[in-house]
Structure formats: C-alpha cells, structure tokens
Short mmCIF file of N, CA, C and O and ligand atoms in Angstrom, two decimals:
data_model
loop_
_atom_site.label_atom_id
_atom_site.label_comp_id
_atom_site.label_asym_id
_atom_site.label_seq_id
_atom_site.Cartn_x
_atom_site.Cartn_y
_atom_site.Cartn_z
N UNK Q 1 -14.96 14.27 -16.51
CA UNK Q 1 -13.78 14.47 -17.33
C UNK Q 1 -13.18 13.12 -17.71
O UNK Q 1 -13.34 12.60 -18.81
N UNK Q 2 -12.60 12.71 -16.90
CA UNK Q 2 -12.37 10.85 -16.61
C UNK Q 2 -13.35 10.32 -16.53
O UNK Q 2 -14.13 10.61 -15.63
N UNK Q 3 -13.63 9.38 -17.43
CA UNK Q 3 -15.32 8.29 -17.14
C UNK Q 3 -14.62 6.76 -16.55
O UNK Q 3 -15.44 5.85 -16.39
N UNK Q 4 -13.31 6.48 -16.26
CA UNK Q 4 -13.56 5.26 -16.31
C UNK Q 4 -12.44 5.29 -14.55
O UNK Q 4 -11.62 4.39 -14.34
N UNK Q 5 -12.56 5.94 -14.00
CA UNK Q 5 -11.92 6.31 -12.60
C UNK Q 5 -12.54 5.12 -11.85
O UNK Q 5 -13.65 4.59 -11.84
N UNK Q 6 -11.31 4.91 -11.18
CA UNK Q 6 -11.98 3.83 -10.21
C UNK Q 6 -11.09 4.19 -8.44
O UNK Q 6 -9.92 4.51 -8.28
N UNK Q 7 -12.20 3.96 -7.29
CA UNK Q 7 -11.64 4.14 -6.55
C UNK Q 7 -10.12 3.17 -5.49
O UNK Q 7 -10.56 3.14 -4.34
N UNK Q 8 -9.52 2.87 -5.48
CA UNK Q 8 -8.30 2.10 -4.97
C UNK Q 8 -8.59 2.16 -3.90
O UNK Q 8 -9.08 1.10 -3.53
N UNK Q 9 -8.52 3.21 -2.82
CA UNK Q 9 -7.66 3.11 -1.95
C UNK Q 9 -8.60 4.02 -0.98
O UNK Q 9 -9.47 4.67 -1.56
N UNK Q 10 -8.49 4.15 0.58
CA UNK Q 10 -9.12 5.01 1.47
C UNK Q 10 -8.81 5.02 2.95
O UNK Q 10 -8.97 4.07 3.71
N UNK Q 11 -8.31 6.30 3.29
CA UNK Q 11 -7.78 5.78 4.85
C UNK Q 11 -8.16 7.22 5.54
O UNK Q 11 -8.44 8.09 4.72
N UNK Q 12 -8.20 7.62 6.89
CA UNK Q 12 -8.28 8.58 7.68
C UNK Q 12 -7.11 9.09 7.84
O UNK Q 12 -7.07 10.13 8.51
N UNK Q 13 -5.64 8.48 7.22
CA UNK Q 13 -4.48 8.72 7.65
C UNK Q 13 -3.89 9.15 6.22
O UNK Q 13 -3.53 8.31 5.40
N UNK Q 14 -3.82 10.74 5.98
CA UNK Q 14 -4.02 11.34 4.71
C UNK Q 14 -2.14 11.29 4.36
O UNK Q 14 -1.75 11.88 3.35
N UNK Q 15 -1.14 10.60 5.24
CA UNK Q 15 -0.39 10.36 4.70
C UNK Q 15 -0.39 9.13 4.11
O UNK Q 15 0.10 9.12 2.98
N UNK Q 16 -0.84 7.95 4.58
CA UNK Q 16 -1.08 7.02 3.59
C UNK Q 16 -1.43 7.43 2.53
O UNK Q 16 -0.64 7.57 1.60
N UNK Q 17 -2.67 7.71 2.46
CA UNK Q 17 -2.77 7.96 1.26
C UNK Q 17 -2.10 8.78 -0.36
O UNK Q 17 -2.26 8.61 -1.56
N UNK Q 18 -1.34 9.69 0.52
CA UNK Q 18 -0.29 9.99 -0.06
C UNK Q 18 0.96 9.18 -0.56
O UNK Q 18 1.48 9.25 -1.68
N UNK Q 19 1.42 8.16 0.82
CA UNK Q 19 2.27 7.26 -0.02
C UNK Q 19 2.34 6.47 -0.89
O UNK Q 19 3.21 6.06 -1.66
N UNK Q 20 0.90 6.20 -0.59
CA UNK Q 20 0.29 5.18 -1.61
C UNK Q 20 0.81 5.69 -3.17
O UNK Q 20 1.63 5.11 -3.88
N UNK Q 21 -0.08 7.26 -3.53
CA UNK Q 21 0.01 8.12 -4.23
C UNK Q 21 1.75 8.11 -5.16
O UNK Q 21 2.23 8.31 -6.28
N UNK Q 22 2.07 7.80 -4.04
CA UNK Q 22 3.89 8.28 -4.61
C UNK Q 22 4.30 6.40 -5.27
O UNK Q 22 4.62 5.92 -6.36
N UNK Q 23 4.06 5.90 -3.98
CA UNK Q 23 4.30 4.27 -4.75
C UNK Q 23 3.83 3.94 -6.28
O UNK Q 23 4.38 3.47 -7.27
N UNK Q 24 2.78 4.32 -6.03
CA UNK Q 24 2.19 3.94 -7.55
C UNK Q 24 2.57 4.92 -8.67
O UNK Q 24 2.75 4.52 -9.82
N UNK Q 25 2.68 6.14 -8.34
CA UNK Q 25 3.66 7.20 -9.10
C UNK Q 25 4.90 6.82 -9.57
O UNK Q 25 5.34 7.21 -10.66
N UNK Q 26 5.63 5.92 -8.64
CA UNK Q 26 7.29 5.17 -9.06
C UNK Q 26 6.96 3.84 -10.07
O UNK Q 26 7.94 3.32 -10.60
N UNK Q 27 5.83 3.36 -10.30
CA UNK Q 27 5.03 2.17 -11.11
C UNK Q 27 4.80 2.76 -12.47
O UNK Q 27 4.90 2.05 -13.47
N UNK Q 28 4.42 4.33 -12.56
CA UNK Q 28 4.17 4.84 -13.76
C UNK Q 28 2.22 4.68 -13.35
O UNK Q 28 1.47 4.63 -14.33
N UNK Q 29 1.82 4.65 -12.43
CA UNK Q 29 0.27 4.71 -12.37
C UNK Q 29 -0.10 5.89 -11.99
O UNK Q 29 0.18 6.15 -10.82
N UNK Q 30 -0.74 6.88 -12.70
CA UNK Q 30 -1.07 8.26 -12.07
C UNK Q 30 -2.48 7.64 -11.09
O UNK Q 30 -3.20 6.74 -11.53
N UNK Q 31 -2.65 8.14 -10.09
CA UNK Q 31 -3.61 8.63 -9.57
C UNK Q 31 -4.28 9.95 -8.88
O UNK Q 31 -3.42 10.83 -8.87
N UNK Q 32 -5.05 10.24 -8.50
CA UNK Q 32 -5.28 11.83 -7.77
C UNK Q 32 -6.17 11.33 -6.67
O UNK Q 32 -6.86 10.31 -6.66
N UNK Q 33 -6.02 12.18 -5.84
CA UNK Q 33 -6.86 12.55 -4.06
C UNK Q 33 -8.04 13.05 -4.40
O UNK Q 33 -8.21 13.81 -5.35
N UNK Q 34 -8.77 12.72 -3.77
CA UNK Q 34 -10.11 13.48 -3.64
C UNK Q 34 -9.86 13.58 -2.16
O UNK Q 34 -9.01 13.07 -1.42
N UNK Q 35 -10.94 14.44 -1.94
CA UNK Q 35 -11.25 14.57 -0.29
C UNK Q 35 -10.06 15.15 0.51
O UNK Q 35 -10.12 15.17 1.74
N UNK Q 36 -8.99 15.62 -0.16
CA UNK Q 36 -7.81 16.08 0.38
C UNK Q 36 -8.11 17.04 1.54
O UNK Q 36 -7.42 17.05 2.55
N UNK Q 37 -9.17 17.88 1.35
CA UNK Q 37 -8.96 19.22 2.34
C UNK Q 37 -10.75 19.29 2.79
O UNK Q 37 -11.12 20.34 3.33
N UNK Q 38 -11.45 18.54 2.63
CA UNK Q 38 -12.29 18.59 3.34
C UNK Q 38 -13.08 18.64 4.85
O UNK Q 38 -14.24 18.71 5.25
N UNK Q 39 -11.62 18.57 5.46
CA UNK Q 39 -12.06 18.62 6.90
C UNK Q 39 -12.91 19.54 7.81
O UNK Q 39 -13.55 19.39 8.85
N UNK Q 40 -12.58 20.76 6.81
CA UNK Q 40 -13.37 21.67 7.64
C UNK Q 40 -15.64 21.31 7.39
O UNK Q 40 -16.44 22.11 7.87
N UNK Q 41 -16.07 20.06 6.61
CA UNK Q 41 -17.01 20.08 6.54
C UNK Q 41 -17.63 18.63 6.89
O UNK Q 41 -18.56 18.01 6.38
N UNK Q 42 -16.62 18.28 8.11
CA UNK Q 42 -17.01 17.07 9.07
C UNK Q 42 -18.60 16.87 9.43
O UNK Q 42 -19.31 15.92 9.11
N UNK Q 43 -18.90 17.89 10.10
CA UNK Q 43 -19.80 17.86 10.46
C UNK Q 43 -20.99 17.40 9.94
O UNK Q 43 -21.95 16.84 10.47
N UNK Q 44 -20.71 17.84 8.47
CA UNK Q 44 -22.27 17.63 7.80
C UNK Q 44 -21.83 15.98 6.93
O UNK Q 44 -22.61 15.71 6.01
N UNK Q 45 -21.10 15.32 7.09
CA UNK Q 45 -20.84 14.19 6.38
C UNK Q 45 -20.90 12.90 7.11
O UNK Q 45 -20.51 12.88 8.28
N UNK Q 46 -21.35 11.78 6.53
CA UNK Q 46 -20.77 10.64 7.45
C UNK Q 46 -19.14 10.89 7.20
O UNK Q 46 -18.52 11.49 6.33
N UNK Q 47 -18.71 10.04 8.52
CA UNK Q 47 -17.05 10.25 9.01
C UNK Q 47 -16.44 9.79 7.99
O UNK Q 47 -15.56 10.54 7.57
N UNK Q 48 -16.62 8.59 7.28
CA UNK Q 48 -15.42 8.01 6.39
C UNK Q 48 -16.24 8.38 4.92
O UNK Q 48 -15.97 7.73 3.90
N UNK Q 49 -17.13 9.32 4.91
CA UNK Q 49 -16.68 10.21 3.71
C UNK Q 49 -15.77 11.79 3.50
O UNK Q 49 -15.57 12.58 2.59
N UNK Q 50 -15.42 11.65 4.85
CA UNK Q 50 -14.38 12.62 4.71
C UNK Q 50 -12.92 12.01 4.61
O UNK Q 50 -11.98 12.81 4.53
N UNK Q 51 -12.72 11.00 4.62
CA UNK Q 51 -11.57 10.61 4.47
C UNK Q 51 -10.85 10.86 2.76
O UNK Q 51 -11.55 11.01 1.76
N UNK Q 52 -9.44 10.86 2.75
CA UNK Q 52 -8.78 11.33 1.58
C UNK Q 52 -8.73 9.95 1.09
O UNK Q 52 -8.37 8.98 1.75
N UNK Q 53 -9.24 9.97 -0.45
CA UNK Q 53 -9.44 8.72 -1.77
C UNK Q 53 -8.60 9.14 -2.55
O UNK Q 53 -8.48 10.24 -3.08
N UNK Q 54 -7.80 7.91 -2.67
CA UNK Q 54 -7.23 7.53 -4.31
C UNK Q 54 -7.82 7.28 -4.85
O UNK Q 54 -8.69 6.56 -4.35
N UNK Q 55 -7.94 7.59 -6.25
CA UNK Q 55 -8.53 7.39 -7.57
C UNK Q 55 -7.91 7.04 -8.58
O UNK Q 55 -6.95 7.78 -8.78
N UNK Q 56 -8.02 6.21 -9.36
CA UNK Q 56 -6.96 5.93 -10.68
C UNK Q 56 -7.51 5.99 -11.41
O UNK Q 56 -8.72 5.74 -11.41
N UNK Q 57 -6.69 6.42 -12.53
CA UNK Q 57 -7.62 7.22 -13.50
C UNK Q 57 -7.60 6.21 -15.08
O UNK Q 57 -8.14 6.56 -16.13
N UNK Q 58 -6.87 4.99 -14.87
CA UNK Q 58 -6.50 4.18 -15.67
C UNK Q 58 -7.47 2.93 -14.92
O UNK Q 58 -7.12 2.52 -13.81
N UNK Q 59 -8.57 2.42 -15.53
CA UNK Q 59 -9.36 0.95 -15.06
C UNK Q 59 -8.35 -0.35 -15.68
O UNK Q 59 -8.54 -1.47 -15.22
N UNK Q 60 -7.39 -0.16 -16.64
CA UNK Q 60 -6.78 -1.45 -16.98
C UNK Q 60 -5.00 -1.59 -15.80
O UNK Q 60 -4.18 -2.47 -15.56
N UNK Q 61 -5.18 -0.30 -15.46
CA UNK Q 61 -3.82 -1.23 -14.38
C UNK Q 61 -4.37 -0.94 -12.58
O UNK Q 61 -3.63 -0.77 -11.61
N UNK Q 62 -5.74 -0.97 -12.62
CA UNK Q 62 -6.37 -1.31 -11.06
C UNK Q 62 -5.99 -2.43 -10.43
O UNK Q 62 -5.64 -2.52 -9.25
N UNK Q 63 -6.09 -3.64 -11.58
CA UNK Q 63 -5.81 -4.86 -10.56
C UNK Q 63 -4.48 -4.56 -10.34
O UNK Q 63 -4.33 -4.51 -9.12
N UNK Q 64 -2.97 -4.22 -11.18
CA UNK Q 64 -1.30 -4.14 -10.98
C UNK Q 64 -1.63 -2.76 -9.83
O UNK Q 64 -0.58 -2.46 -9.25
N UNK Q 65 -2.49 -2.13 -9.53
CA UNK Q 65 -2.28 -1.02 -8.77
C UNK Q 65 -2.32 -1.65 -7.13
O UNK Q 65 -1.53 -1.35 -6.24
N UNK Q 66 -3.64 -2.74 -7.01
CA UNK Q 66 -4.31 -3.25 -6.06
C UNK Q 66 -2.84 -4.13 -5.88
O UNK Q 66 -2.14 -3.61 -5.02
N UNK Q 67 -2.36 -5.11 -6.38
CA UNK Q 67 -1.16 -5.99 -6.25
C UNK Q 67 0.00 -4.88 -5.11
O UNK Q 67 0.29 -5.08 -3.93
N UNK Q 68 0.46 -3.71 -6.08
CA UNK Q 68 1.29 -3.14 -5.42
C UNK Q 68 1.10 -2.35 -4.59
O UNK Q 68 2.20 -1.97 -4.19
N UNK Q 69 0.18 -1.79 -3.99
CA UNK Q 69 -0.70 -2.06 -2.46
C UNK Q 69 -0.45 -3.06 -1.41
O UNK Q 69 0.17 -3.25 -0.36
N UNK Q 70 -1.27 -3.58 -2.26
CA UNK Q 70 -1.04 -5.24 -0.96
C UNK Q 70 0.55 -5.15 -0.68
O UNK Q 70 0.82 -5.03 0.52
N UNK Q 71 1.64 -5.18 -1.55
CA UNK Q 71 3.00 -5.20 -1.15
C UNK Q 71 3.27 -4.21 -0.29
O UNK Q 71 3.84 -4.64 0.72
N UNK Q 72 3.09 -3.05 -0.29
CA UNK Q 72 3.73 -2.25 0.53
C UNK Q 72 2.79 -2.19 1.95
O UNK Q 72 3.25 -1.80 3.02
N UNK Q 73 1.63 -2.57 1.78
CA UNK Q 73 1.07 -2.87 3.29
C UNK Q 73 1.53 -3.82 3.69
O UNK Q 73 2.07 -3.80 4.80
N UNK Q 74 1.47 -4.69 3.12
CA UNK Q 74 2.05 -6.17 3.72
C UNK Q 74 3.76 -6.54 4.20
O UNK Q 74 4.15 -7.57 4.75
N UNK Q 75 4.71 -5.18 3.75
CA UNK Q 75 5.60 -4.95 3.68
C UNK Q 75 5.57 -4.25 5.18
O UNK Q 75 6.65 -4.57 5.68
N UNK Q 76 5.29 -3.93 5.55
CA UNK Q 76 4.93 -2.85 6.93
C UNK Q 76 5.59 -3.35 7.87
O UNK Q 76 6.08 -4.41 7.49
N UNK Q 77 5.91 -3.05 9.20
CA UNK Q 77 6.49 -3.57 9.96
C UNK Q 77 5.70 -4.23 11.33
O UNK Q 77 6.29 -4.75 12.28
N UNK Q 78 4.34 -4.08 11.21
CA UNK Q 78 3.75 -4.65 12.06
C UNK Q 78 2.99 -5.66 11.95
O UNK Q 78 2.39 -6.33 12.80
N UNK Q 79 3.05 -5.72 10.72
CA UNK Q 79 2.19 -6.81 10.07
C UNK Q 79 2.92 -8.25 9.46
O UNK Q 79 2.19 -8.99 8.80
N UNK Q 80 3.98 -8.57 9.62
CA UNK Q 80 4.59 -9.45 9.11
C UNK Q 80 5.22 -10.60 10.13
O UNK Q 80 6.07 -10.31 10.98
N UNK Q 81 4.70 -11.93 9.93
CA UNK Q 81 4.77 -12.64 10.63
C UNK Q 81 6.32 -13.12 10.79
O UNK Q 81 7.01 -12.61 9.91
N UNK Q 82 7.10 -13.99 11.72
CA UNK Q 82 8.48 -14.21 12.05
C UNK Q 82 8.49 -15.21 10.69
O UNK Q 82 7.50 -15.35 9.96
N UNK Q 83 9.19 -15.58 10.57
CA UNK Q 83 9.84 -16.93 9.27
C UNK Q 83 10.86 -16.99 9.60
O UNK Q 83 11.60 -16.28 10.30
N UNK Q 84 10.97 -18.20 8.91
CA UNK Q 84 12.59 -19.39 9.57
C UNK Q 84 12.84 -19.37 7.71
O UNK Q 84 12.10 -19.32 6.73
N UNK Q 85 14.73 -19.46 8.01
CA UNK Q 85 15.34 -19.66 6.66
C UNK Q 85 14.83 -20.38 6.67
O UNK Q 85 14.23 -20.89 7.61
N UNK Q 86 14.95 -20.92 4.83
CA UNK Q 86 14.69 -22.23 3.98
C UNK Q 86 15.90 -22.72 4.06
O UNK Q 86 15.99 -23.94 3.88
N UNK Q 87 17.03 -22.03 4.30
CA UNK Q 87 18.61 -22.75 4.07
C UNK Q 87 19.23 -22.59 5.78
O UNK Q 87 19.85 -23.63 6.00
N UNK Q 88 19.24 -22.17 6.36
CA UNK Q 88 19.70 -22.29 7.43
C UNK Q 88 18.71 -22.86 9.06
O UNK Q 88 19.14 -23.58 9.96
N UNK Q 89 17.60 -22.34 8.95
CA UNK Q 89 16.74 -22.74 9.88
C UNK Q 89 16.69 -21.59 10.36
O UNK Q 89 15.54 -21.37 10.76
N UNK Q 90 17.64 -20.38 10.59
CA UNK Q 90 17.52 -19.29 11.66
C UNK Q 90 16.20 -18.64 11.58
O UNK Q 90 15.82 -18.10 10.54
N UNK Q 91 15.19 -18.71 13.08
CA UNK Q 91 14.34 -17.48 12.69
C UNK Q 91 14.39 -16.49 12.43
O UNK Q 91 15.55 -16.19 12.16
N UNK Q 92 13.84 -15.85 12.35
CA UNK Q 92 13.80 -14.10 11.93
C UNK Q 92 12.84 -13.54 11.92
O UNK Q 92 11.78 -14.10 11.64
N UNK Q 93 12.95 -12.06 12.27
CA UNK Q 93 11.62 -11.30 13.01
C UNK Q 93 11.04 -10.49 11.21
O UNK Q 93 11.75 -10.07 10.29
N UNK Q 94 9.74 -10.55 11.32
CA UNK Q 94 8.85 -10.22 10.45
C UNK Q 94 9.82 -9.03 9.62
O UNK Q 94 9.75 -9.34 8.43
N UNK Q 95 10.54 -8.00 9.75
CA UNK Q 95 10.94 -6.93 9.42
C UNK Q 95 12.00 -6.87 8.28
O UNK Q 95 12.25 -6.00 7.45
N UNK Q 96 12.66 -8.37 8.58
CA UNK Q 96 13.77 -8.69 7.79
C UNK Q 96 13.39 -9.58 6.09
O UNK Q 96 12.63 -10.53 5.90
N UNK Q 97 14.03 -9.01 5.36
CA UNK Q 97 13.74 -9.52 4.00
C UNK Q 97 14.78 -10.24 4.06
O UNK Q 97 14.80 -10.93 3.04
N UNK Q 98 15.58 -10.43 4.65
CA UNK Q 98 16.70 -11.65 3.87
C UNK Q 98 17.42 -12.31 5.26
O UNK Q 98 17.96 -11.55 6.06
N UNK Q 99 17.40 -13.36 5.43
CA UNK Q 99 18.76 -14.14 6.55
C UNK Q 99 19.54 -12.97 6.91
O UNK Q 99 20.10 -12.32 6.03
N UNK Q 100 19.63 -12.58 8.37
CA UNK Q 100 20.97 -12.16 8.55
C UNK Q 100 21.76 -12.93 8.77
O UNK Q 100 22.87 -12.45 8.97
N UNK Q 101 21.68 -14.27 8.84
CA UNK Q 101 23.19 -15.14 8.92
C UNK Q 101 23.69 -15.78 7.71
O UNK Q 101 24.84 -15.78 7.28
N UNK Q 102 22.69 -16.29 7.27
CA UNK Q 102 23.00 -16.62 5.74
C UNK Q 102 22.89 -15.93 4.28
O UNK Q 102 23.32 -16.20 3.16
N UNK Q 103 22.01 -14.75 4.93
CA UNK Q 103 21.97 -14.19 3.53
C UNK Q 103 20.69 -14.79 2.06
O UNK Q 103 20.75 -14.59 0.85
N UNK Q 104 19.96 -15.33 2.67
CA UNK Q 104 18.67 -16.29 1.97
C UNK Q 104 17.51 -15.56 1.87
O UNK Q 104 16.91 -15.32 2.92
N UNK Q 105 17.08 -15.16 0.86
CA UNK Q 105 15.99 -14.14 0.46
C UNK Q 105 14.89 -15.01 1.21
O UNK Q 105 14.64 -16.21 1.21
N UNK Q 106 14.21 -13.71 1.99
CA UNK Q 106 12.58 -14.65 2.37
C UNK Q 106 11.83 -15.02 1.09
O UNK Q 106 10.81 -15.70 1.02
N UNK Q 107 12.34 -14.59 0.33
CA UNK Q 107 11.23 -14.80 -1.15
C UNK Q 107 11.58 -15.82 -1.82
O UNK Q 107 10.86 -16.12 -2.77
N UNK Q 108 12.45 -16.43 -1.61
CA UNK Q 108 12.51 -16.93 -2.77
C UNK Q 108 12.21 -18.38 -2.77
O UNK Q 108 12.23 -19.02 -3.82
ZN1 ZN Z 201 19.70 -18.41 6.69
#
C-alpha cells in the first residue's frame, strides 16, 4: 500500500513503542505498529521478531523522526550524565534541565 515505509524504531517494551508513536504524533509524523498483538505466535518466530515496530510511512522526515528519538531517550532519567552550571558551577544530577540555583539552561 505504502512503498516507501521505513522501519524507526523496535523494542520488547510495547509501551515504548507506543510513546514513541505519540511523540512523533505531537511532531506531525504519522507512524503505525506492526507486530502489535502477535504474541500469541512466539513460539514459531525468532524472539525479536515478535517485538512491536514503528514504521513511518513518510522516508523524507526519518532522519527529523530518528533526531526526535534520540531526544526523548536521551532525555530519560537514567541515562543522563550529572553536569555542572556554565554560570554558577553548581552540579546537578542528570534529571534536571535547568540550575536549580541559578536558573541556567543545561542547553544552552
Ligand atoms: Zn547555576
């Protein structure tokens, strides 16, 4: 139906993949699930082809899809290393986007 689908995304954890789904939905990127309800046919598959796939159904915003991915994984709370203000020195634990003493975007 779609010829130019490309796969994004793949996890065992079929809410990820769902959030994913919704993130990129708030971007204006449609994508759809495959593999949503396949569990009941484990048996006859290798394991991580039963896992639930994003698909996008647009090949020109894969790479802006892949970008805003990386952000919200990398956004996670276990994955983000401590950083010290640029304006104050205070450290700060991976979780925080901005100084709590000064108020200094980690980004910027
Ligand atoms: Zn600061």
């Amino acid at each position: 139906m779609i010829a130019n689908m490309k796969k994004i995304y793949t996890s065992p954890d079929r809410l990820m993949v769902f959030h994913a789904k919704n993130v990129l939905a708030s971007y204006n990127i449609n994508c759809v699930i495959k593999n949503e309800f396949v569990g009941g046919a484990a048996g006859e598959l290798p394991f991580n082809e039963c896992w639930p796939e994003l698909w996008i159904d647009n090949e020109k915003k894969y790479e802006k899809a892949i970008k805003i991915l990386d952000n919200i994984w990398f956004s996670g709370e276990q994955t983000q290393p401590t950083w010290t203000c640029t304006r104050c020195d205070e450290k700060l634990e991976g979780q925080f986007t901005a100084c709590w003493r000064c108020g200094e975007s980690r980004y910027r």
